[in-house]
Coordinates of C-alpha atoms in Angstrom, one line a residue:
X4 CA 113.3 95.5 108.2
X5 CA 110.1 96.0 106.1
X6 CA 107.8 97.1 108.9
X7 CA 105.2 99.8 109.3
X8 CA 103.4 100.7 112.6
X9 CA 99.7 100.5 111.9
X10 CA 96.8 101.1 114.4
X11 CA 95.3 97.8 115.3
X12 CA 91.8 97.1 116.2
X13 CA 90.0 94.7 118.5
X14 CA 87.0 92.4 117.6
X15 CA 85.4 89.3 118.8
X16 CA 83.5 87.1 116.4
X17 CA 84.5 89.1 113.4
X18 CA 83.4 88.8 109.8
X19 CA 85.7 90.4 107.5
X20 CA 87.6 90.4 104.3
X21 CA 91.3 91.1 104.7
X22 CA 93.1 93.4 107.2
X23 CA 96.4 95.0 106.7
X24 CA 98.9 94.1 109.4
X25 CA 102.4 95.2 110.0
X26 CA 104.2 93.4 107.2
X27 CA 105.0 94.9 103.8
X28 CA 102.6 94.1 101.0
X29 CA 103.6 92.2 98.0
X30 CA 102.3 92.8 94.4
X31 CA 103.3 89.3 93.1
X32 CA 100.1 87.5 92.2
X33 CA 101.1 84.2 93.6
X34 CA 102.4 85.9 96.8
X35 CA 98.8 86.7 97.5
X36 CA 98.1 83.2 98.4
X37 CA 100.9 82.9 100.9
X38 CA 100.8 86.4 102.4
X39 CA 97.2 87.7 101.9
X40 CA 98.6 90.8 100.3
X41 CA 95.8 91.2 97.8
X42 CA 93.3 91.4 100.7
X43 CA 95.7 93.5 102.8
X44 CA 96.0 96.0 99.9
X45 CA 92.3 96.8 100.1
X46 CA 92.3 96.9 103.9
X47 CA 88.5 95.7 103.6
X48 CA 86.7 94.1 106.3
X49 CA 83.2 92.7 107.3
X50 CA 82.9 92.6 111.0
X51 CA 80.1 91.1 113.1
X52 CA 80.1 91.9 116.8
X53 CA 78.0 91.3 119.7
X54 CA 75.8 94.3 120.5
X55 CA 78.0 97.4 120.3
X56 CA 79.6 98.5 123.5
X57 CA 81.1 101.8 124.2
X58 CA 84.2 100.2 125.8
X59 CA 87.0 98.2 124.5
X60 CA 86.3 94.4 124.0
X61 CA 88.5 91.8 125.6
X62 CA 90.7 89.7 123.3
X63 CA 93.6 87.3 123.7
X64 CA 96.7 89.5 124.1
X65 CA 99.9 88.9 126.0
X66 CA 102.7 91.1 127.2
X67 CA 105.6 90.5 124.8
X68 CA 108.3 88.2 126.4
X69 CA 111.1 89.3 123.9
X70 CA 111.6 85.8 122.6
X71 CA 110.7 84.7 119.0
X72 CA 107.2 83.0 118.6
X73 CA 107.5 79.2 118.8
X74 CA 105.1 76.2 118.1
X75 CA 105.7 72.7 118.9
X76 CA 105.0 70.0 116.1
X77 CA 102.0 68.9 118.0
X78 CA 100.4 72.3 118.5
X79 CA 101.2 73.3 114.8
X80 CA 99.5 70.2 113.4
X81 CA 96.5 70.7 115.9
X82 CA 96.1 74.3 114.8
X83 CA 96.2 73.6 111.1
X84 CA 93.8 70.7 111.3
X85 CA 91.4 72.8 113.1
X86 CA 91.5 75.5 110.3
X87 CA 90.9 72.9 107.6
X88 CA 87.8 71.8 109.5
X89 CA 86.2 75.2 110.0
X90 CA 86.9 77.0 106.7
X91 CA 83.8 78.0 104.8
X92 CA 84.7 75.5 102.0
X93 CA 87.0 72.6 101.7
X94 CA 90.5 73.5 100.4
X95 CA 93.1 71.3 98.8
X96 CA 96.7 72.3 98.0
X97 CA 97.5 68.9 96.2
X98 CA 98.9 68.2 92.7
X99 CA 102.3 68.8 91.3
X100 CA 101.4 71.8 89.2
X101 CA 99.7 73.3 92.4
X102 CA 102.8 72.5 94.5
X103 CA 104.9 74.4 92.0
X104 CA 102.8 77.7 92.4
X105 CA 102.5 77.3 96.1
X106 CA 105.9 76.4 97.4
X107 CA 107.8 79.4 96.2
X108 CA 105.6 82.0 97.8
X109 CA 105.3 79.7 100.9
X110 CA 109.0 79.7 101.4
X111 CA 109.4 83.5 100.9
X112 CA 106.7 84.0 103.6
X113 CA 108.3 81.5 106.0
X114 CA 111.6 83.3 105.8
X115 CA 109.9 86.6 106.2
X116 CA 107.8 85.7 109.2
X117 CA 110.7 83.8 110.9
X118 CA 112.9 86.9 110.9
X119 CA 111.6 90.2 112.5
X120 CA 114.9 91.9 112.2
X121 CA 116.7 90.9 109.1
X122 CA 119.3 88.9 111.0
X123 CA 118.0 85.2 110.9
X124 CA 116.5 83.9 107.7
X125 CA 115.7 86.8 105.5
X126 CA 119.1 88.6 105.0
X127 CA 121.1 88.1 101.8
X128 CA 123.9 86.2 103.6
X129 CA 122.0 83.8 105.8
X130 CA 122.8 80.2 105.2
X131 CA 119.4 79.2 106.5
X132 CA 117.3 80.3 103.5
X133 CA 118.5 77.6 101.1
X134 CA 117.8 75.0 103.7
X135 CA 114.2 76.3 104.2
X136 CA 113.6 76.5 100.5
X137 CA 114.9 72.8 100.1
X138 CA 112.5 71.6 102.8
X139 CA 109.4 73.7 101.9
X140 CA 107.4 70.9 100.4
X141 CA 108.2 68.7 103.4
X142 CA 107.4 71.5 105.9
X143 CA 104.0 72.0 104.2
X144 CA 103.4 68.1 104.5
X145 CA 104.5 68.3 108.2
X146 CA 101.8 70.8 109.0
X147 CA 99.2 68.6 107.3
X148 CA 100.1 65.6 109.6
X149 CA 102.6 63.8 107.3
X150 CA 106.2 62.9 107.7
X151 CA 108.6 63.2 110.7
X152 CA 108.3 66.8 112.0
X153 CA 111.4 66.8 114.2
X154 CA 113.5 65.2 111.4
X155 CA 112.5 68.0 109.0
X156 CA 113.1 70.8 111.3
X157 CA 116.5 69.5 112.6
X158 CA 118.8 70.7 110.0
X159 CA 117.2 74.1 109.8
X160 CA 117.3 74.5 113.6
X161 CA 121.0 73.4 113.6
X162 CA 121.8 75.9 110.9
X163 CA 120.2 78.8 112.8
X164 CA 121.9 77.9 116.0
X165 CA 125.3 78.0 114.3
X166 CA 124.4 81.3 112.5
X167 CA 123.7 83.0 115.8
X168 CA 127.2 82.0 116.9
X169 CA 128.6 83.7 113.8
X170 CA 126.6 86.7 114.3
X171 CA 127.6 87.1 118.0
X172 CA 131.2 87.3 116.9
X173 CA 130.2 90.0 114.6
X174 CA 128.5 91.7 117.6
X175 CA 131.6 91.6 119.7
X176 CA 133.6 93.2 116.9
X177 CA 131.0 96.0 116.4
X178 CA 130.7 96.8 120.0
X179 CA 134.5 97.3 120.2
X180 CA 134.2 99.8 117.3
X181 CA 131.7 102.3 118.7
X182 CA 134.0 105.2 119.7
X183 CA 133.2 107.2 116.5
X184 CA 129.5 106.7 116.6
X185 CA 127.4 110.0 117.4
X186 CA 125.2 109.1 120.4
X187 CA 122.0 110.9 119.2
X188 CA 122.3 109.3 115.8
X189 CA 122.9 105.9 117.2
X190 CA 119.8 106.1 119.4
X191 CA 117.5 107.9 116.9
X192 CA 118.3 106.6 113.5
X193 CA 116.3 103.8 111.9
X194 CA 118.1 100.5 112.4
X195 CA 116.3 98.2 110.0
X196 CA 115.6 97.9 106.2
X197 CA 112.3 99.4 105.2
X198 CA 111.1 96.9 102.6
X199 CA 113.0 93.8 101.3
X200 CA 116.0 93.0 103.3
X201 CA 119.2 94.0 101.5
X202 CA 121.6 94.6 104.4
X203 CA 123.7 91.5 105.2
X204 CA 123.2 90.1 108.6
X205 CA 126.9 90.3 109.6
X206 CA 126.9 94.0 108.8
X207 CA 123.6 94.7 110.6
X208 CA 125.0 92.8 113.7
X209 CA 128.0 95.1 113.8
X210 CA 125.9 98.2 113.2
X211 CA 123.4 97.4 116.0
X212 CA 126.4 96.5 118.4
X213 CA 128.2 99.8 117.6
X214 CA 124.9 101.9 118.1
X215 CA 124.1 100.0 121.3
X216 CA 127.5 100.4 122.7
X217 CA 127.6 104.1 121.9
X218 CA 124.4 104.7 123.6
X219 CA 125.4 102.7 126.7
X220 CA 128.7 104.7 126.9
X221 CA 126.6 108.0 127.2
X222 CA 124.0 106.3 129.4
X223 CA 125.5 103.5 131.5
X224 CA 122.1 103.0 133.2
X225 CA 121.0 101.5 129.9
X226 CA 123.3 98.5 130.1
X227 CA 120.5 96.2 130.9
X228 CA 118.6 97.4 127.9
X229 CA 121.7 96.7 125.6
X230 CA 122.1 93.2 127.0
X231 CA 118.4 92.3 126.5
X232 CA 118.5 93.8 123.0
X233 CA 121.6 91.5 122.1
X234 CA 119.8 88.5 123.5
X235 CA 116.7 89.2 121.5
X236 CA 118.4 89.9 118.2
X237 CA 120.9 87.0 118.6
X238 CA 119.2 84.4 120.9
X239 CA 121.1 81.4 122.3
X240 CA 118.6 78.7 121.6
X241 CA 118.8 75.0 121.1
X242 CA 118.4 73.6 117.5
X243 CA 115.0 72.2 118.7
X244 CA 113.9 75.6 119.8
X245 CA 115.0 77.3 116.6
X246 CA 113.0 74.6 114.7
X247 CA 110.0 75.6 116.6
X248 CA 110.5 79.3 115.6
X249 CA 110.6 78.3 112.0
X250 CA 107.5 76.1 112.5
X251 CA 105.6 79.0 114.0
X252 CA 106.5 81.0 110.9
X253 CA 105.5 78.2 108.7
X254 CA 101.9 78.2 110.3
X255 CA 101.9 82.0 109.8
X256 CA 102.7 81.5 106.1
X257 CA 100.4 78.3 105.6
X258 CA 97.0 79.9 106.9
X259 CA 96.9 82.5 104.0
X260 CA 98.0 79.7 101.7
X261 CA 94.7 78.1 102.4
X262 CA 92.6 81.3 102.9
X263 CA 93.4 84.4 101.0
X264 CA 91.7 86.4 103.8
X265 CA 93.1 84.4 106.7
X266 CA 95.9 84.9 109.2
X267 CA 97.4 83.7 112.4
X268 CA 99.4 85.6 114.9
X269 CA 100.7 84.6 118.4
X270 CA 99.1 86.3 121.3
X271 CA 102.1 88.6 121.8
X272 CA 101.4 90.1 118.3
X273 CA 97.7 89.6 118.0
X274 CA 96.9 93.2 117.5
X275 CA 98.4 93.1 114.0
X276 CA 95.3 91.2 112.8
X277 CA 92.9 93.9 113.5
X278 CA 91.9 97.4 112.1
X279 CA 91.2 99.7 115.0
X280 CA 89.8 102.5 112.8
X281 CA 86.6 100.4 112.4
X282 CA 85.9 100.2 116.1
X283 CA 83.3 102.3 118.1
X284 CA 85.8 102.4 121.1
X285 CA 89.3 101.3 119.9
X286 CA 92.1 101.0 122.5
X287 CA 94.0 104.2 123.1
X288 CA 97.6 104.4 122.0
X289 CA 100.8 105.9 123.1
X290 CA 101.7 106.8 119.6
X291 CA 100.3 106.5 116.1
X292 CA 103.4 105.6 113.9
X293 CA 106.9 105.0 115.0
X294 CA 110.2 103.5 113.6
X295 CA 112.4 101.0 115.3
X296 CA 115.9 102.0 116.3
X297 CA 118.9 100.2 118.0
X298 CA 117.6 101.1 121.5
X299 CA 113.8 101.2 121.0
X300 CA 111.4 103.0 118.8
X301 CA 111.3 106.6 117.6
X302 CA 107.9 108.3 117.6
X303 CA 107.0 109.7 114.3
X304 CA 103.4 110.9 114.8
X305 CA 100.6 111.0 117.3
X306 CA 102.7 111.0 120.5
X307 CA 100.3 111.0 123.5
X308 CA 101.3 113.7 125.9
X309 CA 103.6 114.1 127.7
X310 CA 105.4 112.1 125.0
X311 CA 106.6 114.1 122.1
X312 CA 107.1 113.1 118.4
X313 CA 110.8 112.2 117.9
X314 CA 111.1 110.8 121.4
X315 CA 112.9 107.4 121.4
X316 CA 110.9 105.1 123.6
X317 CA 113.2 102.8 125.4
X318 CA 110.8 100.9 127.7
X319 CA 107.0 100.9 128.5
X320 CA 105.9 99.7 131.9
X321 CA 109.3 98.5 132.6
X322 CA 109.7 96.3 129.5
X323 CA 112.5 97.3 127.2
X324 CA 111.5 97.7 123.5
X325 CA 114.9 97.1 121.8
X326 CA 115.0 93.7 120.0
X327 CA 111.1 93.3 120.0
X328 CA 109.4 92.7 116.7
X329 CA 107.4 95.6 115.2
X330 CA 104.2 93.9 115.9
X331 CA 105.0 93.4 119.5
X332 CA 106.0 97.0 119.9
X333 CA 102.8 98.1 118.3
X334 CA 100.8 96.0 120.6
X335 CA 102.6 97.3 123.6
X336 CA 101.8 100.9 122.5
X337 CA 98.0 100.1 123.0
X338 CA 96.3 100.8 126.3
X339 CA 95.5 97.5 128.0
X340 CA 91.9 96.5 127.4
X341 CA 89.5 98.3 129.8
X342 CA 92.2 100.0 132.0
X343 CA 92.7 103.7 132.7
X344 CA 95.9 103.4 134.8
X345 CA 98.8 105.6 133.9
X346 CA 101.7 103.9 132.1
X347 CA 105.4 104.2 132.9
X348 CA 107.4 105.2 129.8
X349 CA 111.1 105.8 129.6
X350 CA 112.4 107.9 126.6
X351 CA 115.6 109.2 125.2
X352 CA 114.7 112.9 124.4
X353 CA 117.0 115.6 122.6
X354 CA 118.3 118.3 124.9
X355 CA 118.8 121.9 124.1
X356 CA 122.5 121.4 123.7
X357 CA 121.9 118.6 121.0
X358 CA 122.5 115.7 123.3
X359 CA 120.2 113.1 124.7
X360 CA 118.6 112.9 128.1
X361 CA 116.9 110.0 129.7
X362 CA 113.4 110.9 130.9
X363 CA 111.1 108.9 133.0
X364 CA 107.3 109.8 132.1
X365 CA 104.0 108.8 133.6
X366 CA 101.6 108.9 130.6
X367 CA 97.9 109.0 131.5
X368 CA 95.6 106.6 129.8
X369 CA 95.0 107.4 126.0
X370 CA 91.5 106.2 126.2
X371 CA 90.1 109.6 126.8
X372 CA 91.3 110.6 123.4
X373 CA 89.0 108.1 121.7
X374 CA 86.0 109.8 123.4
X375 CA 86.5 112.9 121.2
X376 CA 83.8 113.8 118.7
X377 CA 84.4 111.9 115.3
X378 CA 85.6 113.9 112.4
X379 CA 82.3 113.1 110.5
X380 CA 81.8 112.0 106.9
X381 CA 82.7 114.0 103.9
X382 CA 79.7 115.4 102.3
X383 CA 78.8 118.0 99.7
X384 CA 75.5 119.6 98.7
X385 CA 75.0 119.6 94.9
X386 CA 72.3 121.8 93.2
X387 CA 69.5 119.5 92.0
X388 CA 66.8 121.7 90.3
X389 CA 65.6 124.1 92.9
X390 CA 66.7 121.8 95.8
X391 CA 70.0 120.0 96.6
X392 CA 71.2 116.3 96.6
X393 CA 73.5 115.3 99.4
X394 CA 76.5 113.5 98.4
X395 CA 78.2 111.4 101.1
X396 CA 81.6 109.9 100.5
X397 CA 82.0 106.6 102.3
X398 CA 85.8 105.5 102.3
X399 CA 85.1 102.4 104.6
X400 CA 82.3 100.8 106.8
X401 CA 83.1 101.6 110.4
X402 CA 81.0 100.0 113.2
X403 CA 79.2 103.4 113.9
X404 CA 78.4 104.2 110.2
X405 CA 74.6 104.2 110.7
X406 CA 75.1 106.8 113.5
X407 CA 77.4 108.8 111.3
X408 CA 75.1 108.7 108.4
X409 CA 72.1 110.0 110.4
X410 CA 74.2 112.9 111.8
X411 CA 75.4 113.9 108.3
X412 CA 71.8 113.6 106.9
X413 CA 70.4 115.6 109.9
X414 CA 73.0 118.4 109.5
X415 CA 72.4 118.7 105.8
X416 CA 68.5 118.9 106.3
X417 CA 69.3 121.9 108.6
X418 CA 71.2 123.6 105.7
X419 CA 69.2 122.9 102.6
X420 CA 66.1 121.2 101.1
X421 CA 67.3 117.7 100.3
X422 CA 65.8 115.9 97.3
X423 CA 67.9 112.8 97.4
X424 CA 71.1 111.2 98.6
X425 CA 74.2 109.8 96.7
X426 CA 76.3 107.3 98.5
X427 CA 79.8 107.3 97.1
X428 CA 81.1 103.8 97.6
X429 CA 83.9 103.8 94.8
X430 CA 87.0 102.4 96.2
X431 CA 85.3 101.5 99.6
X432 CA 87.0 98.2 100.6
X433 CA 84.3 97.4 103.4
X434 CA 84.3 97.3 107.2
X435 CA 82.0 96.2 109.8
X436 CA 78.9 94.2 109.3
X437 CA 77.4 96.2 112.2
X438 CA 78.3 99.3 110.1
X439 CA 76.5 98.0 107.0
X440 CA 73.4 96.9 109.0
X441 CA 73.4 100.4 110.6
X442 CA 73.8 102.2 107.4
X443 CA 71.0 100.2 105.8
X444 CA 68.7 100.9 108.9
X445 CA 68.6 104.5 107.7
X446 CA 67.1 103.3 104.3
X447 CA 65.4 100.1 105.1
X448 CA 64.8 100.0 109.0
X449 CA 64.5 96.5 110.5
X450 CA 64.6 94.7 106.9
X451 CA 65.9 91.3 106.6
X452 CA 69.2 91.6 104.8
X453 CA 71.9 89.0 104.2
X454 CA 71.8 85.2 104.4
X455 CA 75.0 83.7 106.0
X456 CA 76.0 80.2 105.2
X457 CA 78.1 78.2 107.6
X458 CA 80.4 75.2 106.6
X459 CA 77.8 72.8 108.0
X460 CA 75.1 74.3 105.7
X461 CA 73.1 76.2 108.3
X462 CA 72.1 79.7 107.4
X463 CA 71.4 82.7 109.6
X464 CA 70.0 86.1 108.5
X465 CA 71.4 89.6 109.3
X466 CA 68.8 92.4 109.7
X467 CA 69.0 96.1 109.4
X468 CA 68.9 98.1 112.6
X469 CA 65.8 100.2 113.5
X470 CA 67.0 103.7 114.2
X471 CA 64.6 106.5 115.6
X472 CA 62.3 108.0 113.0
X473 CA 64.2 111.2 112.9
X474 CA 67.4 109.2 111.8
X475 CA 65.6 107.5 108.8
X476 CA 65.7 108.6 105.2
X477 CA 62.6 107.8 103.2
X478 CA 63.6 109.7 100.0
X479 CA 65.5 108.5 97.0
X480 CA 69.2 107.3 97.0
X481 CA 71.9 106.3 94.6
X482 CA 74.9 104.2 95.2
X483 CA 78.0 104.7 93.2
X484 CA 80.3 101.7 92.9
X485 CA 83.3 100.5 91.1
X486 CA 85.8 97.6 91.1
X487 CA 87.2 98.7 94.3
X488 CA 83.8 98.6 96.1
X489 CA 84.0 95.4 98.2
X490 CA 82.7 93.3 101.1
X491 CA 80.5 95.4 103.5
X492 CA 80.3 98.2 100.9
X493 CA 78.8 95.6 98.5
X494 CA 76.4 94.8 101.2
X495 CA 75.2 98.3 101.3
X496 CA 74.8 98.8 97.5
X497 CA 73.5 95.2 97.0
X498 CA 70.7 95.5 99.6
X499 CA 69.6 98.8 98.2
X500 CA 69.4 97.1 94.8
X501 CA 67.7 94.0 96.0
X502 CA 64.9 95.9 97.7
X503 CA 64.7 98.4 94.7
X504 CA 65.3 101.0 97.3
X505 CA 68.0 102.7 95.3
X506 CA 69.8 102.8 92.0
X507 CA 73.2 101.4 91.8
X508 CA 75.5 103.1 89.2
X509 CA 79.0 102.4 88.0
X510 CA 81.1 99.4 87.4
X511 CA 80.8 95.8 88.5
X512 CA 82.0 95.5 92.2
X513 CA 84.9 93.5 93.6
X514 CA 82.9 90.3 94.4
X515 CA 83.7 89.5 98.1
X516 CA 80.9 87.6 99.5
X517 CA 82.7 85.6 102.1
X518 CA 83.3 86.5 105.8
X519 CA 85.8 85.7 108.5
X520 CA 85.8 85.1 112.0
X521 CA 88.4 85.9 114.7
X522 CA 88.8 83.1 117.2
X523 CA 91.4 82.0 119.8
X524 CA 93.3 79.0 118.2
X525 CA 92.8 75.6 119.6
X526 CA 96.3 75.6 121.1
X527 CA 95.6 78.8 123.1
X528 CA 98.8 80.3 121.8
X529 CA 97.5 82.8 119.4
X530 CA 94.5 84.2 117.4
X531 CA 93.1 83.2 113.9
X532 CA 91.2 85.1 111.4
X533 CA 89.5 82.6 108.9
X534 CA 86.9 82.5 106.4
X535 CA 84.0 80.6 108.0
X536 CA 81.0 82.1 106.1
X537 CA 79.6 82.9 102.8
X538 CA 76.9 85.7 102.3
X539 CA 74.4 86.6 99.5
X540 CA 72.3 89.7 98.9
X541 CA 68.8 89.7 100.4
X542 CA 67.2 88.3 97.2
X543 CA 69.7 85.4 97.2
X544 CA 71.8 87.0 94.4
X545 CA 75.5 85.8 94.9
X546 CA 78.3 88.2 95.6
X547 CA 81.4 85.8 96.1
X548 CA 83.6 85.8 93.0
X549 CA 80.7 87.5 91.1
X550 CA 80.3 91.1 92.3
X551 CA 77.3 93.3 92.0
X552 CA 76.1 94.3 88.5
X553 CA 75.0 97.9 88.8
X554 CA 71.5 99.0 87.7
X555 CA 73.2 101.3 85.2
X556 CA 76.8 100.3 84.2
X557 CA 79.5 102.8 83.3
X558 CA 83.2 102.0 82.3
X559 CA 84.7 103.5 85.6
X560 CA 88.4 102.7 86.3
X561 CA 88.9 100.3 89.1
X562 CA 91.5 101.2 91.9
X563 CA 92.5 97.4 92.0
X564 CA 94.3 95.2 89.6
X565 CA 92.4 92.1 90.7
X566 CA 89.0 90.9 91.9
X567 CA 88.0 88.3 94.4
X568 CA 87.8 85.6 91.8
X569 CA 91.4 86.1 91.0
X570 CA 92.7 85.1 94.4
X571 CA 94.0 81.5 94.5
X572 CA 91.7 79.4 96.7
X573 CA 89.0 82.0 97.2
X574 CA 85.8 80.4 98.4
X575 CA 83.2 79.4 95.8
X576 CA 80.1 81.4 94.6
X577 CA 77.0 80.7 96.7
X578 CA 73.6 81.6 95.7
X579 CA 71.4 82.1 98.8
X580 CA 67.7 82.1 99.7
X581 CA 65.5 85.1 99.2
X582 CA 65.1 86.5 102.6
X583 CA 63.5 89.8 101.7
X584 CA 60.4 91.2 103.2
X585 CA 58.6 91.5 99.9
X586 CA 56.2 94.1 101.2
X587 CA 59.3 96.3 101.4
X588 CA 60.2 96.0 97.9
X589 CA 59.4 99.2 96.2
X590 CA 61.0 102.0 94.2
X591 CA 61.4 105.6 95.6
X592 CA 61.9 107.6 92.4
X593 CA 63.9 110.9 92.1
X594 CA 62.1 114.0 91.1
X595 CA 62.6 115.0 87.4
X596 CA 64.6 118.1 87.0
X597 CA 66.2 120.1 84.2
X598 CA 69.4 121.2 86.0
X599 CA 72.0 119.5 88.0
X600 CA 75.3 120.8 89.4
X601 CA 77.7 122.0 89.1
X602 CA 79.7 119.2 90.8
X603 CA 83.3 118.7 91.8
X604 CA 83.2 115.3 90.5
X605 CA 81.7 114.7 87.0
X606 CA 80.7 111.1 87.9
X607 CA 78.5 112.4 90.6
X608 CA 76.8 114.9 88.2
X609 CA 76.5 112.3 85.6
X610 CA 74.6 110.2 88.0
X611 CA 72.3 112.9 89.1
X612 CA 71.6 114.0 85.7
X613 CA 70.5 110.4 84.9
X614 CA 68.0 110.2 87.7
X615 CA 67.1 113.9 87.1
X616 CA 65.9 112.9 83.6
X617 CA 63.7 110.1 84.9
X618 CA 66.0 107.4 83.7
X619 CA 66.5 105.7 87.1
X620 CA 64.9 102.4 86.2
X621 CA 67.3 100.0 84.4
X622 CA 68.5 96.5 85.0
X623 CA 67.1 96.0 88.4

């Protein structure tokens, strides 16, 4: 259905602001509360790790079982109660007016998470959706420890059990009508809706059966794969078990209801919570993007040799892929943490005569690919009087940003005389707190940075790293920001401003001054991402729901329609203590010049012209 295969990341004790998972994003304002889509659309993150390691970090992750995620009433209630207790601020969903705004998106999200294929609760012909909508308020109450959990789930579970019987009848009919299906098409074509589910489940069940039967006819050795796929798509479960499937989906929908940056995932799909692009040593992958088909998943890009793009992966390490959720398949594509063993992969591959051949491959660990030299930051040298200004574009804030900045600055110093640096943070949704601390270490080595407030009122302080002298920059710096500058990017710009170390130019930033933590849930079933901290700038200036006011404000267009303050139940604003080392508070002025540019971006030239005319001091 509405799935994309994204590259997950791994983190332990992470501070972040929303990460895109494998679900489709929604633009509906109220849906942001139930699906965290507003945070996901930014892909921003603030991650606090233990001291960086050059190897993958262990995390709770399980080999997919093939069955739908389930939670008992006791486990679901325990998990939700724990989240309520640990959030950075108390959250209430009470009130009739609030209920009306919450329950519609909550129901939509339950129906979405309960149905990984478009066969169970999300299809236009399912009889289950009306029942879930009718019980939405009571399901929410159940998660909060009120009402009779089993009683509320019973009619939904009974309806789902009966619906599977109906769809299995459709499967039998479809399997008997597979003669006219072309085998390569049946194996390779996308099998599920990309976006909102429009295909009726009865039709989809027939189509899947036709394609599976056609492939099995051409490859009888795949009979076991077809059988397991049928049992995953159309499970024979008791009404009680089906109720637990819906309850698991309800928890998945409820956590973002409390916390617009929060999420929960079962251990079999936990990789969907992370953004691997921010990691120093992310897990290797068998492929980058793929599309689910009736018999597995078709590799679109990034096939790890000897795999090829357009191969249809049937199994990995002996586990068939057909009938797994997109999140489970994506997790299976990652190299297991810390291992370098070859992986056994079975694929259907096109032959020279246009047919399909079943190929058994041993795929060496993809970890070696991650050791390749990074592409580096996008930089440009702009004429600045008789010298140059180095413009560095920062699209996000990865763990190793400090090292990347040092490399970029060192390289530019070898090419030209540099008078100052422009950090272009426009549209930068954030990233790793290690990355922010590392980046600021280049400009403010060792300086106390951000006070971090816990739910119990305790405060800890983050410090900038202390890189070698040759990796530091003591000259002037400007940060360009806009309404899309968020989270860890706001940390960088805000610290430069608080220490008067650099001029901040542009539009008021997004205003995300809260942070999240990755933890194993109390039930041991899955992983939580939840907002547990608030942060302020080094001088105590609040960021949460406020944003950073630039030193010089321009009316720059924002890439986002909303700000942190627009998100329902976003944590409150917090004014922190002044943790600065006041001996470090001093201005580093730009040299006055008459000529700047030309620039490929007029905003950059405008900022350089401003500092070049000696107008760098404004609204500190």
